[in-house]
Amino acid sequence: MEEEDHQKVSDLIKELVLRLLSQKPTSDSQPIDSNSTDFANSLRYAFRILSSRMTPSIAPDAAAIAESIKRRLATQGKSSEALTFADLYSKFASKTGPGSVNNKWAVLYLLKIIAHDKNSARTQLLDSSVLLPNLSDSRVSSRKQNGWENGVLLVSKDPENRREIAFREFVNFVKEENEVREEVLVRDVLYACQGIDGKYVKFDKTADGYVLSDLVKAPRATRIMVRKLCELGWLFRKVKGYISESMDRFPAEDVGTVGQAFCAALQDELSDYYKLLAVLEAQSMNPIPLVSEKVSSENYLSLRRLSVWFAEPMVKMRLMAVLVDKCRVLRGGAMAGAIHLHAQHGDPLVHEFMRRLLRRVCSPLFEMVRSWVLEGELEDIFAEFFVVGQPVKAESLWRDGYRLHAGMLPSFISQSLAQRILRTGKSINFLRVCCEDRGWADTATEAAAAAGTTTRRGSLGYGETDALESLVDEAAKRIDKHLLDVMHIQYKFKEHCLAIKRYLLLGQGDFVQYLMDIVGPELSEPANTISTFKLAGLLETAIRSSNAQYDDPDILDRLRVKMMPHGTGDRGWDVFSLEYDARVPLDTVFTESVMARYLKIFNFLWKLRRVEHGLIGAWKTMKPNCITSHSFNKLQQAVKLQLLSTLRRCQVLWVDMNHFVTNLQYYIMFEVLEVSWSNFLSEMEVAKDLDDLLAAHEKYLHSIVEKSLLGERSQTLCKSLFVLFDLILRFRSHADRLYEGIHELQARTMESSLPSRDKSKSRRQLGDKSSDPGSWIGEGRKALTQRAGEFLRNMGLDLDAIAKEYSSLLEGFISQLPVQQHVDLKFLLFRLDFTEFYTRSGPSL
């Protein structure tokens, strides 16, 4: 069947060619034979034309072609013909059913081409001609002379313009075989800008870009223009690839909500880009007019016009590609900050584009800020926020629970603002978790109203830095005030600080004195034999026997006895201490490290008070009325003088030690503790937030540590001081032994002057010590005098050794005071050496 149809078409073409040749006049007027060479050449040429690939370069749109014809007639000044054509086309288009033309656009296209070719023929320099085989044998020689091997016949007439049509189609065919028309290149460029390979413009992975095939013959300028225009397609592929890759990975942590918002913003920009391409594709449907045609308003698209259309999209797409490369490894606040840096641009177009983009990108980030500042909620699933939380115990929530992540802090939020944001949300969490308070919710609502915003989502955005700062400032001011009110009123922070000062820093004098009196005997025992329960009972007794009993029961309940770790040979004095139980939320201020420093101060003050207590006890033993000089009248004069000399040296050494301890005690209690406490109260009153309160307390505690010689820079001085304390306690032991021996000598001297009956009675009263080895009782007067002289001589030597060692240690201690960093330690030197006694007695001072 197909062979029969093919044969019919072939016969029809032969008949048509034969008729065309028969209608053309020849020189000899001979009929054309179907077997002639000319007929064969003409038939072959006809088959070549009919089997060629010449097709219209426009889409089959009848309405568009009709509109183009009507505009062409109007621009040529043929308005009446344009109206007539419009009327005829409306009738032609409305006719449907049997007998109507289905392929209406082809008919209109044919009419347009014919009219176009007739108009173009009038402007050509050459006469109307057609390339046909020569029908006359008489022109063969002439053809050879002119070099026309295939035969060229100049015909002066062509009434139906058929030869012109054939010539035009042949020229277009040859042109298409060798060159690409600009309309086709425009269409391929538009495809490339959408990331799609065209017929001639394709993406080359080696060149990493869209290129025009080397097989296509095109001018160098055209190739350069195509390459420049296709840069937009290369940028589009980069941006589109990033969006697709990120969305495929979401909800991965390296994308996050900020990255998702960035992709959504890019996709919106690409949507506007798609709309532009759709408009340009519609314009590309209209053919590009020839130079000879007069065009005033026809809408068409060429490569140069396309470059003008692409100017603004190219700027935006380049910027988006740069942002994509910059943000590929970033996320969260770091991504927002990197994009913000590109917004600092002088071009209004770029500036507005970046602001629009950043509003979308920063939306999740500002929502995190709003939620953190007003609700204390850390909605950060993908670790994008510049506030980072970690699970900690309640007492560590304020210090260690939250911190700033500098890497996620965007550049449009300052460090000070970030600190206020951190503290505000941290305050809400502290109130909620540690203080079990719910009053912060109303405070946050008031803060939002005062800042002129709301607590709803989306109330903040990029570019509203002033509104953000206003909201943060109002929220911080109100929530911090509420937190301080809770700490001072509900949890009595000031009262607890005062209790620690009174009991751990030994500010409650009557309580400390009574406690030291009743626990002294117990603490003189080895540390491993002391009962903590017994000491707790003695503490309770000291509280009830002093003004401490009138304190708040909650405060007294927190005061407890603590025995520090001890080793072999330690006494109770060395390990005894008091501790204060600071519960939540006070343990945020009184942490373990803070209480360890309080314990260090307590041990120092307790040792100082013990030394002072020892000197007071020694003074009670040394009171003048305890020893009556008439009791020693019967002793030898030498022994009597030796006794008085030893007593005097003991009292002088006591006075010297007491002067040092009293002035040191005064310095610690008034120059250090009271001054530091007064400054602490002043700073406590002006504290605006919990950080200020913590800083004030830290400053108060640091001041006490440094001024009390317990700082790192005063370690050598502190060791010298503790050696002095041990020497004074050793002096107390020697003084007790001296006066114990003197009392025993006094009793023996008085006994020697009594009758025998009274001597027995006196021995019974003294516990019959005559049998004790080394006892003076029961010995004769001569032996008594000898033993007394030996005892006083040994005690004198011991006191001289203690006095010498004390002078040396005191001189070393005082010599170190002027070189201390803290100025108050220099005032300690002034108090100790007010009369310049040590300066005159020690040349080194």
PDB file of C-alpha atoms in Angstrom, residues 309-511:
ATOM      1  CA  TRP A 309      16.338  41.822  29.638  1.00  0.00           C
ATOM      2  CA  PHE A 310      18.923  39.716  31.486  1.00  0.00           C
ATOM      3  CA  ALA A 311      20.804  42.666  33.055  1.00  0.00           C
ATOM      4  CA  GLU A 312      18.838  42.771  36.329  1.00  0.00           C
ATOM      5  CA  PRO A 313      18.299  38.984  36.687  1.00  0.00           C
ATOM      6  CA  MET A 314      22.024  38.500  36.090  1.00  0.00           C
ATOM      7  CA  VAL A 315      22.896  40.750  39.064  1.00  0.00           C
ATOM      8  CA  LYS A 316      20.462  38.913  41.340  1.00  0.00           C
ATOM      9  CA  MET A 317      21.505  35.463  40.163  1.00  0.00           C
ATOM     10  CA  ARG A 318      25.196  36.262  40.612  1.00  0.00           C
ATOM     11  CA  LEU A 319      24.492  37.457  44.140  1.00  0.00           C
ATOM     12  CA  MET A 320      22.463  34.334  44.923  1.00  0.00           C
ATOM     13  CA  ALA A 321      25.272  32.139  43.565  1.00  0.00           C
ATOM     14  CA  VAL A 322      27.819  33.945  45.752  1.00  0.00           C
ATOM     15  CA  LEU A 323      25.563  33.456  48.785  1.00  0.00           C
ATOM     16  CA  VAL A 324      25.133  29.790  47.934  1.00  0.00           C
ATOM     17  CA  ASP A 325      28.907  29.269  47.793  1.00  0.00           C
ATOM     18  CA  LYS A 326      29.382  31.221  51.028  1.00  0.00           C
ATOM     19  CA  CYS A 327      26.632  29.459  52.965  1.00  0.00           C
ATOM     20  CA  ARG A 328      27.242  25.926  51.770  1.00  0.00           C
ATOM     21  CA  VAL A 329      29.121  24.976  54.957  1.00  0.00           C
ATOM     22  CA  LEU A 330      27.332  27.386  57.321  1.00  0.00           C
ATOM     23  CA  ARG A 331      24.130  27.119  59.287  1.00  0.00           C
ATOM     24  CA  GLY A 332      22.030  29.014  61.789  1.00  0.00           C
ATOM     25  CA  GLY A 333      23.243  32.363  63.028  1.00  0.00           C
ATOM     26  CA  ALA A 334      26.548  31.994  61.185  1.00  0.00           C
ATOM     27  CA  MET A 335      24.663  31.722  57.889  1.00  0.00           C
ATOM     28  CA  ALA A 336      22.498  34.749  58.677  1.00  0.00           C
ATOM     29  CA  GLY A 337      25.592  36.770  59.608  1.00  0.00           C
ATOM     30  CA  ALA A 338      27.388  35.828  56.382  1.00  0.00           C
ATOM     31  CA  ILE A 339      24.384  36.876  54.289  1.00  0.00           C
ATOM     32  CA  HIS A 340      24.093  40.125  56.265  1.00  0.00           C
ATOM     33  CA  LEU A 341      27.645  41.099  55.287  1.00  0.00           C
ATOM     34  CA  HIS A 342      26.597  41.109  51.618  1.00  0.00           C
ATOM     35  CA  ALA A 343      23.694  43.447  52.409  1.00  0.00           C
ATOM     36  CA  GLN A 344      26.092  46.318  53.073  1.00  0.00           C
ATOM     37  CA  HIS A 345      25.920  47.468  49.453  1.00  0.00           C
ATOM     38  CA  GLY A 346      25.553  50.871  47.822  1.00  0.00           C
ATOM     39  CA  ASP A 347      23.411  49.643  44.930  1.00  0.00           C
ATOM     40  CA  PRO A 348      19.742  50.229  45.863  1.00  0.00           C
ATOM     41  CA  LEU A 349      18.700  47.198  43.815  1.00  0.00           C
ATOM     42  CA  VAL A 350      21.110  44.892  45.630  1.00  0.00           C
ATOM     43  CA  HIS A 351      20.335  46.463  48.994  1.00  0.00           C
ATOM     44  CA  GLU A 352      16.589  45.955  48.634  1.00  0.00           C
ATOM     45  CA  PHE A 353      17.068  42.449  47.280  1.00  0.00           C
ATOM     46  CA  MET A 354      19.237  41.500  50.272  1.00  0.00           C
ATOM     47  CA  ARG A 355      16.811  43.005  52.769  1.00  0.00           C
ATOM     48  CA  ARG A 356      13.969  41.010  51.267  1.00  0.00           C
ATOM     49  CA  LEU A 357      16.069  37.865  51.348  1.00  0.00           C
ATOM     50  CA  LEU A 358      17.288  38.431  54.919  1.00  0.00           C
ATOM     51  CA  ARG A 359      13.784  38.949  56.254  1.00  0.00           C
ATOM     52  CA  ARG A 360      12.975  35.409  55.162  1.00  0.00           C
ATOM     53  CA  VAL A 361      16.299  33.930  56.239  1.00  0.00           C
ATOM     54  CA  CYS A 362      16.365  35.543  59.699  1.00  0.00           C
ATOM     55  CA  SER A 363      12.743  34.773  60.505  1.00  0.00           C
ATOM     56  CA  PRO A 364      13.558  31.500  62.400  1.00  0.00           C
ATOM     57  CA  LEU A 365      16.431  33.224  64.223  1.00  0.00           C
ATOM     58  CA  PHE A 366      14.306  36.142  65.424  1.00  0.00           C
ATOM     59  CA  GLU A 367      11.603  33.708  66.482  1.00  0.00           C
ATOM     60  CA  MET A 368      14.188  31.927  68.657  1.00  0.00           C
ATOM     61  CA  VAL A 369      15.122  35.287  70.207  1.00  0.00           C
ATOM     62  CA  ARG A 370      11.487  36.151  70.906  1.00  0.00           C
ATOM     63  CA  SER A 371      10.766  32.741  72.437  1.00  0.00           C
ATOM     64  CA  TRP A 372      13.921  32.888  74.595  1.00  0.00           C
ATOM     65  CA  VAL A 373      13.458  36.460  75.827  1.00  0.00           C
ATOM     66  CA  LEU A 374       9.727  36.275  76.576  1.00  0.00           C
ATOM     67  CA  GLU A 375       9.218  32.598  77.410  1.00  0.00           C
ATOM     68  CA  GLY A 376      12.624  31.243  78.351  1.00  0.00           C
ATOM     69  CA  GLU A 377      12.197  28.463  75.801  1.00  0.00           C
ATOM     70  CA  LEU A 378      15.214  27.340  73.766  1.00  0.00           C
ATOM     71  CA  GLU A 379      13.596  26.151  70.526  1.00  0.00           C
ATOM     72  CA  ASP A 380      16.804  25.107  68.803  1.00  0.00           C
ATOM     73  CA  ILE A 381      16.524  21.570  67.463  1.00  0.00           C
ATOM     74  CA  PHE A 382      19.374  21.945  64.978  1.00  0.00           C
ATOM     75  CA  ALA A 383      21.821  23.915  67.193  1.00  0.00           C
ATOM     76  CA  GLU A 384      21.481  27.148  65.182  1.00  0.00           C
ATOM     77  CA  PHE A 385      20.932  29.672  68.003  1.00  0.00           C
ATOM     78  CA  PHE A 386      23.732  31.664  69.613  1.00  0.00           C
ATOM     79  CA  VAL A 387      22.471  30.615  73.063  1.00  0.00           C
ATOM     80  CA  VAL A 388      23.447  27.060  73.958  1.00  0.00           C
ATOM     81  CA  GLY A 389      21.979  25.094  76.856  1.00  0.00           C
ATOM     82  CA  GLN A 390      23.290  22.006  78.601  1.00  0.00           C
ATOM     83  CA  PRO A 391      21.839  19.752  81.326  1.00  0.00           C
ATOM     84  CA  VAL A 392      23.181  20.695  84.769  1.00  0.00           C
ATOM     85  CA  LYS A 393      22.079  20.550  88.385  1.00  0.00           C
ATOM     86  CA  ALA A 394      19.830  23.275  89.741  1.00  0.00           C
ATOM     87  CA  GLU A 395      22.618  24.944  91.720  1.00  0.00           C
ATOM     88  CA  SER A 396      24.711  25.251  88.522  1.00  0.00           C
ATOM     89  CA  LEU A 397      21.896  26.421  86.243  1.00  0.00           C
ATOM     90  CA  TRP A 398      22.786  30.110  86.346  1.00  0.00           C
ATOM     91  CA  ARG A 399      26.537  29.747  85.935  1.00  0.00           C
ATOM     92  CA  ASP A 400      26.832  26.702  83.676  1.00  0.00           C
ATOM     93  CA  GLY A 401      23.373  26.006  82.268  1.00  0.00           C
ATOM     94  CA  TYR A 402      23.527  28.439  79.353  1.00  0.00           C
ATOM     95  CA  ARG A 403      26.275  30.189  77.444  1.00  0.00           C
ATOM     96  CA  LEU A 404      26.860  32.177  74.255  1.00  0.00           C
ATOM     97  CA  HIS A 405      28.067  30.380  71.137  1.00  0.00           C
ATOM     98  CA  ALA A 406      30.206  33.044  69.456  1.00  0.00           C
ATOM     99  CA  GLY A 407      30.304  31.118  66.189  1.00  0.00           C
ATOM    100  CA  MET A 408      26.518  31.357  65.831  1.00  0.00           C
ATOM    101  CA  LEU A 409      26.227  35.037  66.763  1.00  0.00           C
ATOM    102  CA  PRO A 410      25.196  36.989  63.620  1.00  0.00           C
ATOM    103  CA  SER A 411      27.058  40.207  62.946  1.00  0.00           C
ATOM    104  CA  PHE A 412      23.912  42.360  63.139  1.00  0.00           C
ATOM    105  CA  ILE A 413      23.517  41.494  66.865  1.00  0.00           C
ATOM    106  CA  SER A 414      26.149  43.139  69.064  1.00  0.00           C
ATOM    107  CA  GLN A 415      27.962  41.323  71.850  1.00  0.00           C
ATOM    108  CA  SER A 416      26.339  43.454  74.559  1.00  0.00           C
ATOM    109  CA  LEU A 417      22.857  42.813  73.136  1.00  0.00           C
ATOM    110  CA  ALA A 418      23.613  39.094  72.968  1.00  0.00           C
ATOM    111  CA  GLN A 419      24.652  39.132  76.639  1.00  0.00           C
ATOM    112  CA  ARG A 420      21.372  40.821  77.600  1.00  0.00           C
ATOM    113  CA  ILE A 421      19.434  38.283  75.539  1.00  0.00           C
ATOM    114  CA  LEU A 422      21.278  35.448  77.264  1.00  0.00           C
ATOM    115  CA  ARG A 423      20.700  36.853  80.748  1.00  0.00           C
ATOM    116  CA  THR A 424      16.990  37.561  80.176  1.00  0.00           C
ATOM    117  CA  GLY A 425      16.154  34.018  79.107  1.00  0.00           C
ATOM    118  CA  LYS A 426      18.425  32.628  81.796  1.00  0.00           C
ATOM    119  CA  SER A 427      16.569  34.670  84.419  1.00  0.00           C
ATOM    120  CA  ILE A 428      13.236  33.218  83.303  1.00  0.00           C
ATOM    121  CA  ASN A 429      14.600  29.672  83.547  1.00  0.00           C
ATOM    122  CA  PHE A 430      16.149  30.401  86.932  1.00  0.00           C
ATOM    123  CA  LEU A 431      12.817  31.694  88.236  1.00  0.00           C
ATOM    124  CA  ARG A 432      10.959  28.736  86.813  1.00  0.00           C
ATOM    125  CA  VAL A 433      13.366  25.941  87.818  1.00  0.00           C
ATOM    126  CA  CYS A 434      15.176  27.155  90.932  1.00  0.00           C
ATOM    127  CA  CYS A 435      12.715  29.608  92.487  1.00  0.00           C
ATOM    128  CA  GLU A 436       9.521  27.817  91.392  1.00  0.00           C
ATOM    129  CA  ASP A 437       8.083  31.211  90.496  1.00  0.00           C
ATOM    130  CA  ARG A 438       5.436  31.918  87.823  1.00  0.00           C
ATOM    131  CA  GLY A 439       5.221  35.681  88.129  1.00  0.00           C
ATOM    132  CA  TRP A 440       7.674  36.154  85.270  1.00  0.00           C
ATOM    133  CA  ALA A 441       4.941  35.423  82.669  1.00  0.00           C
ATOM    134  CA  ASP A 442       3.012  38.604  83.500  1.00  0.00           C
ATOM    135  CA  THR A 443       6.285  40.516  83.598  1.00  0.00           C
ATOM    136  CA  ALA A 444       7.193  39.313  80.083  1.00  0.00           C
ATOM    137  CA  THR A 445       3.778  40.403  78.761  1.00  0.00           C
ATOM    138  CA  GLU A 446       4.237  43.844  80.303  1.00  0.00           C
ATOM    139  CA  ALA A 447       7.696  44.087  78.736  1.00  0.00           C
ATOM    140  CA  ALA A 448       6.325  43.276  75.265  1.00  0.00           C
ATOM    141  CA  ALA A 449       3.582  45.874  75.663  1.00  0.00           C
ATOM    142  CA  ALA A 450       6.077  48.502  76.840  1.00  0.00           C
ATOM    143  CA  ALA A 451       8.295  47.796  73.824  1.00  0.00           C
ATOM    144  CA  GLY A 452       5.374  48.298  71.454  1.00  0.00           C
ATOM    145  CA  THR A 453       5.260  44.680  70.285  1.00  0.00           C
ATOM    146  CA  THR A 454       3.413  41.485  71.166  1.00  0.00           C
ATOM    147  CA  THR A 455       4.256  38.037  72.432  1.00  0.00           C
ATOM    148  CA  ARG A 456       2.944  36.422  69.229  1.00  0.00           C
ATOM    149  CA  ARG A 457       5.151  34.685  66.715  1.00  0.00           C
ATOM    150  CA  GLY A 458       6.486  36.765  63.853  1.00  0.00           C
ATOM    151  CA  SER A 459       6.427  40.027  65.796  1.00  0.00           C
ATOM    152  CA  LEU A 460      10.145  40.616  65.101  1.00  0.00           C
ATOM    153  CA  GLY A 461      12.149  40.532  61.895  1.00  0.00           C
ATOM    154  CA  TYR A 462      15.366  41.561  60.198  1.00  0.00           C
ATOM    155  CA  GLY A 463      15.921  45.284  59.960  1.00  0.00           C
ATOM    156  CA  GLU A 464      14.063  45.922  63.229  1.00  0.00           C
ATOM    157  CA  THR A 465      17.161  46.102  65.410  1.00  0.00           C
ATOM    158  CA  ASP A 466      15.790  49.036  67.392  1.00  0.00           C
ATOM    159  CA  ALA A 467      12.584  47.128  68.144  1.00  0.00           C
ATOM    160  CA  LEU A 468      14.629  44.086  69.159  1.00  0.00           C
ATOM    161  CA  GLU A 469      16.828  46.116  71.512  1.00  0.00           C
ATOM    162  CA  SER A 470      13.768  47.815  72.975  1.00  0.00           C
ATOM    163  CA  LEU A 471      12.079  44.481  73.626  1.00  0.00           C
ATOM    164  CA  VAL A 472      15.210  42.955  75.165  1.00  0.00           C
ATOM    165  CA  ASP A 473      15.839  45.996  77.363  1.00  0.00           C
ATOM    166  CA  GLU A 474      12.264  46.128  78.643  1.00  0.00           C
ATOM    167  CA  ALA A 475      12.148  42.383  79.264  1.00  0.00           C
ATOM    168  CA  ALA A 476      15.552  42.360  80.955  1.00  0.00           C
ATOM    169  CA  LYS A 477      14.721  45.319  83.180  1.00  0.00           C
ATOM    170  CA  ARG A 478      11.422  43.875  84.407  1.00  0.00           C
ATOM    171  CA  ILE A 479      12.411  40.239  84.700  1.00  0.00           C
ATOM    172  CA  ASP A 480      15.703  41.032  86.464  1.00  0.00           C
ATOM    173  CA  LYS A 481      13.873  43.243  88.947  1.00  0.00           C
ATOM    174  CA  HIS A 482      11.343  40.500  89.568  1.00  0.00           C
ATOM    175  CA  LEU A 483      14.149  37.993  90.106  1.00  0.00           C
ATOM    176  CA  LEU A 484      15.909  40.216  92.641  1.00  0.00           C
ATOM    177  CA  ASP A 485      12.628  40.796  94.481  1.00  0.00           C
ATOM    178  CA  VAL A 486      12.140  37.043  94.733  1.00  0.00           C
ATOM    179  CA  MET A 487      15.688  36.558  96.031  1.00  0.00           C
ATOM    180  CA  HIS A 488      15.464  39.344  98.627  1.00  0.00           C
ATOM    181  CA  ILE A 489      11.866  38.979  99.805  1.00  0.00           C
ATOM    182  CA  GLN A 490      10.939  35.348  99.349  1.00  0.00           C
ATOM    183  CA  TYR A 491      14.341  33.783  99.952  1.00  0.00           C
ATOM    184  CA  LYS A 492      15.855  36.465 102.258  1.00  0.00           C
ATOM    185  CA  PHE A 493      19.220  36.689 100.567  1.00  0.00           C
ATOM    186  CA  LYS A 494      20.470  39.579 102.696  1.00  0.00           C
ATOM    187  CA  GLU A 495      19.526  37.856 105.967  1.00  0.00           C
ATOM    188  CA  HIS A 496      21.405  34.712 104.971  1.00  0.00           C
ATOM    189  CA  CYS A 497      24.506  36.726 104.049  1.00  0.00           C
ATOM    190  CA  LEU A 498      24.356  38.376 107.460  1.00  0.00           C
ATOM    191  CA  ALA A 499      23.971  34.988 109.166  1.00  0.00           C
ATOM    192  CA  ILE A 500      27.085  33.699 107.402  1.00  0.00           C
ATOM    193  CA  LYS A 501      28.956  36.802 108.533  1.00  0.00           C
ATOM    194  CA  ARG A 502      27.835  36.374 112.122  1.00  0.00           C
ATOM    195  CA  TYR A 503      28.503  32.644 112.464  1.00  0.00           C
ATOM    196  CA  LEU A 504      31.065  31.582 109.869  1.00  0.00           C
ATOM    197  CA  LEU A 505      33.012  34.837 110.036  1.00  0.00           C
ATOM    198  CA  LEU A 506      32.646  34.913 113.848  1.00  0.00           C
ATOM    199  CA  GLY A 507      30.883  38.258 113.969  1.00  0.00           C
ATOM    200  CA  GLN A 508      28.530  37.159 116.805  1.00  0.00           C
ATOM    201  CA  GLY A 509      30.986  37.757 119.668  1.00  0.00           C
ATOM    202  CA  ASP A 510      29.065  36.309 122.630  1.00  0.00           C
ATOM    203  CA  PHE A 511      28.188  33.171 120.689  1.00  0.00           C
TER     204      PHE A 511
END
